[in-house]
Short mmCIF file of C-alpha atoms in Angstrom, two decimals:
data_model
loop_
_atom_site.label_atom_id
_atom_site.label_comp_id
_atom_site.label_asym_id
_atom_site.label_seq_id
_atom_site.Cartn_x
_atom_site.Cartn_y
_atom_site.Cartn_z
CA MET A 24 -21.22 36.45 -11.57
CA PHE A 25 -20.75 36.54 -15.57
CA SER A 26 -23.68 34.19 -16.30
CA SER A 27 -26.46 36.56 -17.25
CA LYS A 28 -24.24 38.79 -18.53
CA TRP A 29 -23.15 36.30 -20.83
CA LYS A 30 -26.69 34.83 -21.76
CA SER A 31 -26.87 38.90 -22.53
CA ILE A 32 -23.63 38.95 -25.03
CA SER A 33 -25.19 35.55 -26.58
CA GLU A 34 -28.29 36.55 -27.43
CA TRP A 35 -26.50 40.09 -28.81
CA LEU A 36 -24.32 37.88 -30.72
CA LEU A 37 -27.09 35.60 -32.21
CA GLU A 38 -29.11 38.82 -33.38
CA ASN A 39 -25.92 40.40 -35.14
CA HIS A 40 -24.77 37.22 -36.08
CA ASP A 41 -24.85 37.87 -39.92
CA THR A 42 -22.51 40.72 -39.32
CA LEU A 43 -19.71 38.02 -38.61
CA SER A 44 -17.24 36.36 -40.62
CA ASN A 45 -16.83 32.34 -40.20
CA GLU A 46 -13.40 32.93 -38.22
CA GLU A 47 -15.56 35.11 -35.92
CA LYS A 48 -18.27 33.07 -34.74
CA GLN A 49 -15.81 30.39 -34.01
CA TYR A 50 -13.88 32.64 -31.48
CA TRP A 51 -17.03 33.67 -30.09
CA ILE A 52 -18.32 30.02 -30.05
CA ASP A 53 -14.63 29.35 -28.19
CA GLU A 54 -14.54 32.74 -26.06
CA LEU A 55 -18.30 31.49 -24.38
CA ALA A 56 -17.32 27.91 -24.08
CA GLU A 57 -14.05 29.87 -21.94
CA GLN A 58 -16.14 31.43 -19.80
CA ASN A 59 -18.67 29.49 -18.75
CA ASP A 60 -16.01 26.28 -17.64
CA LYS A 61 -15.06 28.65 -15.48
CA ILE A 62 -17.50 29.64 -13.99
CA LEU A 63 -18.62 25.79 -13.34
CA GLU A 64 -14.77 25.49 -11.73
CA GLN A 65 -16.53 27.84 -9.26
CA TRP A 66 -19.74 26.18 -8.67
CA SER A 67 -22.18 27.74 -10.83
CA GLU A 68 -25.99 25.85 -10.94
CA GLN A 69 -25.01 23.68 -13.15
CA LEU A 70 -24.09 20.17 -11.52
CA GLU A 71 -20.86 18.33 -11.96
CA LEU A 72 -20.15 17.70 -8.84
CA LEU A 73 -19.09 14.43 -9.10
CA ASP A 74 -16.03 15.43 -9.99
CA GLU A 75 -15.95 17.75 -6.33
CA VAL A 76 -16.54 14.92 -4.68
CA LYS A 77 -13.69 13.14 -6.39
CA GLU A 78 -11.40 15.83 -5.14
CA LYS A 79 -12.59 15.09 -1.86
CA LEU A 80 -11.66 11.93 -1.23
CA LEU A 81 -8.59 12.22 -2.93
CA THR A 82 -7.61 14.50 -0.47
CA SER A 83 -7.65 12.34 2.26
CA THR A 84 -6.67 8.56 3.56
CA PRO A 85 -9.34 6.89 1.64
CA LEU A 86 -8.99 3.87 3.60
CA SER A 87 -8.73 3.20 7.75
CA PHE A 88 -8.63 0.21 8.61
CA ASN A 89 -9.14 -1.01 12.54
CA LYS A 90 -6.82 -4.21 12.26
CA LYS A 91 -3.11 -3.61 11.93
CA GLU A 92 -1.46 -3.77 8.63
CA GLU A 93 1.04 -4.97 6.83
CA ASN A 94 4.02 -2.83 6.09
CA LEU A 95 3.75 -3.10 2.19
CA GLN A 96 5.89 -0.91 0.33
CA GLY A 97 3.17 -0.73 -2.24
CA ILE A 98 0.41 0.69 0.44
CA ASN A 99 2.88 3.21 1.72
CA TYR A 100 3.89 4.16 -2.06
CA PHE A 101 0.28 4.80 -2.73
CA HIS A 102 -0.84 6.83 0.68
CA ILE A 103 2.53 9.16 -0.61
CA GLY A 104 -0.07 9.35 -3.93
CA LEU A 105 2.55 7.33 -6.51
CA TYR A 106 -0.23 5.03 -7.81
CA SER A 107 1.24 3.82 -10.84
CA LYS A 108 4.61 3.47 -8.74
CA ALA A 109 2.23 1.37 -5.97
CA ILE A 110 0.77 -0.71 -8.53
CA GLU A 111 4.03 -1.96 -10.07
CA VAL A 112 5.39 -2.91 -6.28
CA LEU A 113 2.01 -4.51 -4.94
CA HIS A 114 1.35 -6.31 -7.81
CA ALA A 115 4.56 -8.09 -7.15
CA GLU A 116 3.98 -7.92 -3.02
CA LEU A 117 0.55 -9.76 -4.31
CA GLU A 118 3.07 -13.36 -4.15
CA HIS A 119 4.11 -11.95 0.00
CA THR A 120 0.93 -11.57 1.92
CA GLU A 121 -1.73 -12.96 4.15
CA HIS A 122 -4.00 -10.62 3.13
CA SER A 123 -4.41 -10.45 -0.54
CA SER A 124 -7.85 -8.48 -0.27
CA ARG A 125 -6.58 -5.89 0.83
CA VAL A 126 -3.99 -5.33 -1.83
CA TYR A 127 -6.34 -5.80 -4.23
CA LEU A 128 -8.72 -2.84 -2.48
CA TYR A 129 -5.39 -0.88 -2.65
CA LEU A 130 -4.55 -1.76 -6.17
CA ALA A 131 -8.25 -0.62 -7.08
CA PHE A 132 -8.16 2.69 -5.69
CA SER A 133 -4.61 3.64 -7.30
CA TYR A 134 -6.06 2.68 -11.03
CA LEU A 135 -8.90 4.27 -10.26
CA TYR A 136 -7.21 7.42 -9.33
CA ILE A 137 -5.11 7.02 -12.48
CA ASN A 138 -8.47 6.55 -14.12
CA ASN A 139 -7.85 3.28 -15.70
CA LEU A 140 -11.69 2.13 -14.68
CA THR A 141 -11.57 -1.28 -16.16
CA LEU A 142 -9.06 -2.49 -14.06
CA SER A 143 -10.42 -0.60 -11.18
CA LYS A 144 -13.38 -1.90 -11.47
CA GLU A 145 -11.88 -5.83 -11.86
CA HIS A 146 -10.38 -5.27 -8.80
CA PHE A 147 -12.65 -3.58 -6.59
CA LEU A 148 -15.10 -6.91 -8.02
CA ASN A 149 -12.52 -9.27 -6.90
CA VAL A 150 -12.18 -7.97 -3.14
CA VAL A 151 -16.66 -8.28 -3.49
CA HIS A 152 -15.61 -11.77 -3.82
CA ARG A 153 -12.65 -12.49 -2.08
CA SER A 154 -13.26 -10.93 1.03
CA ASN A 155 -15.25 -11.71 4.55
CA ASP A 156 -13.89 -8.01 6.20
CA PRO A 157 -16.93 -6.09 6.15
CA LEU A 158 -14.58 -3.21 5.97
CA GLU A 159 -13.13 -4.01 2.99
CA LYS A 160 -15.94 -4.73 1.21
CA HIS A 161 -17.31 -1.40 2.46
CA TYR A 162 -14.80 0.17 0.63
CA ALA A 163 -15.12 -1.64 -2.47
CA PHE A 164 -18.55 -0.57 -2.52
CA LEU A 165 -17.67 2.78 -2.13
CA GLY A 166 -14.40 2.75 -5.16
CA LEU A 167 -17.24 0.89 -7.41
CA GLY A 168 -19.68 3.53 -6.48
CA LEU A 169 -17.04 5.92 -7.77
CA GLN A 170 -16.19 4.08 -10.58
CA ALA A 171 -19.83 3.97 -12.41
CA GLY A 172 -20.14 7.71 -11.42
CA LYS A 173 -16.37 8.06 -13.99
CA GLU A 174 -18.22 6.64 -16.17
CA ASP A 175 -21.47 8.98 -16.04
CA ASP A 176 -23.76 5.80 -14.64
CA VAL A 177 -25.01 7.64 -11.95
CA GLU A 178 -27.75 5.35 -11.10
CA GLN A 179 -25.54 2.66 -10.57
CA ALA A 180 -23.52 4.47 -8.87
CA ILE A 181 -26.43 5.01 -6.07
CA SER A 182 -26.80 1.46 -5.82
CA TYR A 183 -23.06 0.60 -5.31
CA PHE A 184 -23.04 3.15 -2.52
CA GLU A 185 -26.50 1.93 -0.77
CA LYS A 186 -24.60 -1.63 -0.63
CA ALA A 187 -21.41 0.50 1.12
CA GLU A 188 -23.69 2.11 3.55
CA GLN A 189 -25.65 -0.82 4.61
CA LEU A 190 -22.04 -2.67 5.84
CA GLN A 191 -20.80 1.15 7.56
CA PHE A 192 -21.64 4.59 8.35
CA ASN A 193 -19.40 6.83 6.06
CA PRO A 194 -19.95 10.53 5.86
CA ASP A 195 -18.34 10.34 2.38
CA VAL A 196 -20.57 7.55 1.32
CA VAL A 197 -23.72 9.41 1.98
CA TYR A 198 -22.83 12.65 0.28
CA ASN A 199 -22.31 11.26 -2.45
CA LEU A 200 -25.24 9.16 -2.80
CA GLY A 201 -27.05 13.12 -2.05
CA ILE A 202 -24.83 14.29 -5.06
CA CYS A 203 -26.25 11.19 -7.08
CA TYR A 204 -29.78 12.14 -6.34
CA LEU A 205 -29.05 15.44 -8.03
CA LEU A 206 -27.64 14.30 -10.97
CA LEU A 207 -30.72 12.74 -11.37
CA LYS A 208 -32.62 16.11 -10.26
CA MET A 209 -34.24 14.41 -7.33
CA PRO A 210 -33.34 16.63 -5.35
CA ASN A 211 -36.03 15.39 -2.53
CA GLN A 212 -34.41 12.17 -2.07
CA ALA A 213 -30.87 14.16 -2.32
CA GLN A 214 -32.52 16.13 0.62
CA GLN A 215 -32.30 13.13 3.29
CA TYR A 216 -27.99 12.36 2.59
CA PHE A 217 -27.39 15.51 3.32
CA LYS A 218 -29.20 16.22 6.24
CA GLU A 219 -27.50 12.86 7.22
CA VAL A 220 -24.04 13.82 7.31
CA ILE A 221 -24.98 16.99 9.02
CA GLN A 222 -27.12 15.57 11.67
CA ALA A 223 -24.12 13.29 12.28
CA GLY A 224 -21.26 16.25 12.91
CA GLU A 225 -19.85 15.44 9.82
CA GLY A 226 -21.42 18.43 7.64
CA ASP A 227 -18.87 21.47 6.84
CA GLY A 228 -19.88 24.15 4.73
CA GLU A 229 -20.43 22.02 0.82
CA ALA A 230 -23.09 19.90 3.00
CA TYR A 231 -24.76 23.15 3.93
CA TYR A 232 -24.88 24.45 0.45
CA TRP A 233 -26.16 21.12 -1.50
CA LEU A 234 -28.62 20.67 1.45
CA GLY A 235 -29.82 24.44 0.30
CA LYS A 236 -29.25 23.25 -3.56
CA SER A 237 -31.66 20.50 -2.63
CA TYR A 238 -34.25 23.02 -1.18
CA MET A 239 -33.69 25.23 -3.51
CA ASP A 240 -34.44 22.83 -6.52
CA ALA A 241 -37.50 21.22 -4.54
CA GLY A 242 -38.89 24.51 -4.40
CA GLU A 243 -38.64 24.96 -0.93
CA LYS A 244 -36.93 28.52 -1.27
CA THR A 245 -37.16 29.42 2.17
CA LEU A 246 -35.73 26.22 3.96
CA ALA A 247 -33.50 26.82 0.97
CA MET A 248 -32.24 30.42 2.07
CA GLU A 249 -32.23 29.64 5.99
CA THR A 250 -29.42 26.61 5.52
CA TRP A 251 -27.79 29.31 3.16
CA TYR A 252 -28.24 31.91 5.99
CA GLN A 253 -26.85 29.14 8.19
CA ALA A 254 -23.86 28.41 5.73
CA VAL A 255 -22.77 32.02 5.40
CA HIS A 256 -22.60 32.60 8.75
CA GLY A 257 -21.38 29.49 10.41
CA PHE A 258 -18.70 28.45 7.47
CA ASP A 259 -15.19 31.42 7.00
CA SER A 260 -15.57 28.97 2.97
CA GLU A 261 -13.92 31.64 0.58
CA GLN A 262 -15.27 28.16 -2.39
CA LEU A 263 -18.40 28.44 -0.57
CA LEU A 264 -19.29 32.09 -0.26
CA LEU A 265 -18.09 32.27 -3.95
CA SER A 266 -20.26 29.79 -4.69
CA LEU A 267 -23.40 30.70 -2.63
CA ALA A 268 -22.63 34.53 -4.35
CA LEU A 269 -23.40 32.78 -8.46
CA GLU A 270 -26.60 30.78 -6.76
CA PHE A 271 -27.76 33.93 -5.95
CA GLU A 272 -26.64 35.65 -8.69
CA GLU A 273 -29.45 33.09 -10.49
CA LYS A 274 -32.02 33.19 -9.02
CA ASN A 275 -31.88 37.33 -9.19
CA LEU A 276 -31.28 37.47 -4.83
CA PHE A 277 -28.53 40.69 -5.59
CA SER A 278 -28.48 41.77 -2.17
CA CYS A 279 -27.71 38.62 -0.85
CA ALA A 280 -25.25 38.17 -3.28
CA LEU A 281 -23.88 41.62 -2.08
CA PHE A 282 -23.54 40.02 1.10
CA CYS A 283 -21.46 37.56 0.14
CA TYR A 284 -19.24 39.38 -2.13
CA GLU A 285 -18.38 41.25 1.25
CA ARG A 286 -17.94 38.25 3.67
CA LEU A 287 -15.28 37.38 1.22
CA ASN A 288 -13.74 40.77 1.31
CA ASP A 289 -13.84 40.72 4.62
CA LEU A 290 -12.09 37.15 4.68
CA GLY A 291 -9.01 39.38 2.46
CA TYR A 292 -9.70 37.11 -0.98
CA ASP A 293 -8.99 38.41 -4.42
CA GLU A 294 -9.64 42.52 -4.26
CA SER A 295 -10.72 42.52 -8.07
CA ILE A 296 -12.82 39.23 -8.01
CA VAL A 297 -14.41 40.98 -4.63
CA LEU A 298 -14.76 44.35 -6.51
CA HIS A 299 -16.07 43.08 -9.89
CA GLY A 300 -18.88 40.92 -8.13
CA ILE A 301 -20.24 44.07 -6.11
CA SER A 302 -20.20 46.25 -8.58
CA TRP A 303 -21.79 43.29 -11.44
CA ASN A 304 -24.71 43.36 -8.88
CA TYR A 305 -24.79 46.99 -7.84
CA GLY A 306 -25.21 47.24 -11.47
CA LEU A 307 -28.13 44.40 -11.21
CA MET A 308 -30.06 45.85 -8.82
CA ASP A 309 -30.28 49.31 -10.93
CA GLU A 310 -27.76 50.99 -8.49
CA ARG A 311 -26.03 52.98 -11.36
CA ILE A 312 -23.87 55.38 -9.06
CA LYS A 313 -22.84 52.87 -7.06
CA ALA A 314 -22.02 49.93 -9.38
CA LYS A 315 -20.28 52.81 -11.48
CA GLN A 316 -18.04 54.04 -9.46
CA GLY A 317 -17.22 50.30 -8.11
CA PHE A 318 -16.17 49.32 -11.69
CA GLN A 319 -14.08 53.01 -12.30
CA GLU A 320 -12.71 52.21 -9.37
CA LEU A 321 -11.25 48.50 -10.22
CA LEU A 322 -10.38 50.30 -13.66
CA ARG A 323 -8.14 52.32 -12.90
CA HIS A 324 -6.34 50.00 -10.44
CA ASP A 325 -6.57 46.95 -12.89
CA PRO A 326 -7.12 48.81 -16.07
CA GLN A 327 -6.01 45.44 -18.31
CA ASN A 328 -8.82 43.36 -16.85
CA ILE A 329 -10.84 42.49 -19.67
CA ASN A 330 -13.57 40.84 -17.83
CA ALA A 331 -14.48 43.61 -16.12
CA TRP A 332 -14.59 45.84 -18.91
CA ILE A 333 -17.25 43.74 -20.59
CA SER A 334 -19.29 43.57 -17.29
CA TYR A 335 -19.38 47.60 -17.22
CA LEU A 336 -20.06 48.21 -21.19
CA TRP A 337 -22.74 45.55 -20.69
CA LEU A 338 -24.29 47.95 -18.26
CA ILE A 339 -23.44 51.12 -19.25
CA ASN A 340 -24.46 50.20 -22.49
CA THR A 341 -27.77 48.68 -21.12
CA TRP A 342 -28.67 52.21 -19.56
CA GLU A 343 -28.08 54.27 -22.36
CA ASP A 344 -25.24 56.10 -20.34
CA SER A 345 -23.83 57.97 -23.65
CA MET A 346 -21.42 60.28 -21.28
CA ALA A 347 -19.95 56.77 -19.60
CA LEU A 348 -19.76 55.56 -22.83
CA LYS A 349 -17.42 58.31 -24.42
CA ALA A 350 -15.32 57.96 -21.52
CA ALA A 351 -15.21 54.42 -21.40
CA LYS A 352 -14.25 54.18 -24.86
CA VAL A 353 -11.57 56.76 -24.61
CA LYS A 354 -9.72 55.03 -21.81
CA ILE A 355 -9.90 51.45 -23.75
CA GLN A 356 -8.27 53.32 -26.29
CA SER A 357 -5.76 55.00 -24.10
CA TYR A 358 -5.11 51.43 -22.75
CA ASN A 359 -3.99 49.78 -26.62
CA LEU A 360 -7.01 47.49 -25.42
CA ARG A 361 -7.83 44.88 -28.07
CA HIS A 362 -9.44 42.24 -27.33
CA PRO A 363 -12.55 41.64 -29.88
CA LEU A 364 -14.99 41.39 -27.39
CA ILE A 365 -14.30 44.78 -26.49
CA GLN A 366 -14.09 45.75 -29.82
CA LYS A 367 -17.44 44.46 -31.61
CA MET A 368 -19.23 46.06 -28.06
CA THR A 369 -17.65 49.66 -28.74
CA GLU A 370 -18.29 49.37 -32.59
CA LYS A 371 -22.02 48.25 -31.76
CA ILE A 372 -22.73 51.72 -28.95
CA TYR A 373 -21.14 54.35 -31.84
CA SER A 374 -22.54 53.25 -34.93
CA GLN A 375 -26.39 54.10 -32.69
CA HIS A 376 -24.77 57.27 -30.87
#
């Protein structure tokens, strides 16, 4: 919702940097960086994707073997997320187990999840060379791929994921391959992996989102829109709808973004965010009456909403709506809002009126 606005504000700040003190310049750098981070957290167009994949894997049990496991306390600690304790106990249990490669695998994932990447890689490679179990090797290569991804070695991650895929189909592995190819800006190669996940019946809203993204990045806009249409109508994921709204907005598809926010409203998503998104996109469509009414309603109920004020001021300043600008300044003063960017925007506004 905010990326186009922040781009314009950044340009304004560059044009007016001579009027800013060094302290103010640093403030704006920090302010814009913070807002950019918030957008990235909500799946903006930036491809910071491996973190999402790792988060998904961490919420499920990463190891599921067909044969009966030993009842080891260290494994129990692992499954409840106490990875440091699991490491301590698993090391002690190594001497008393017949399946040391299995224990090394749990140790490797435990080290991975506490970000000790050196020991994680060491134990995964140990499993690869020690074990004769294809399933253990599969998960070891999966872990090596994740470890390489954490170190931003995407090409090495692909190599490991491909080795894991050769041993067994695992939708997480295939999904990771698609993500890696997107990171390498190879959307045509990424498509086949997201399609494979979906065709296997394992595709959730995320898979459809990234398949659409890979189509769009490859210049296949029609296929991207068809895929995203399926996602919007097939899944009730609030995060998916918010991601698509941002994506549509970036592509100037404001009516599509509006539809996503309306669906979010139906699902009971945060009312302020929904109304902000709807009003902002009406503004970008130059539907000025609807945009102004939406922002005025939002700011009446949530007068301390700094981001909403910034969006509203940016729009009415762009429209050179002097009456709305004067009314906004009165309200801002009555609410005693002291945000520096609002102050700068209003100072600029009233130096011209």
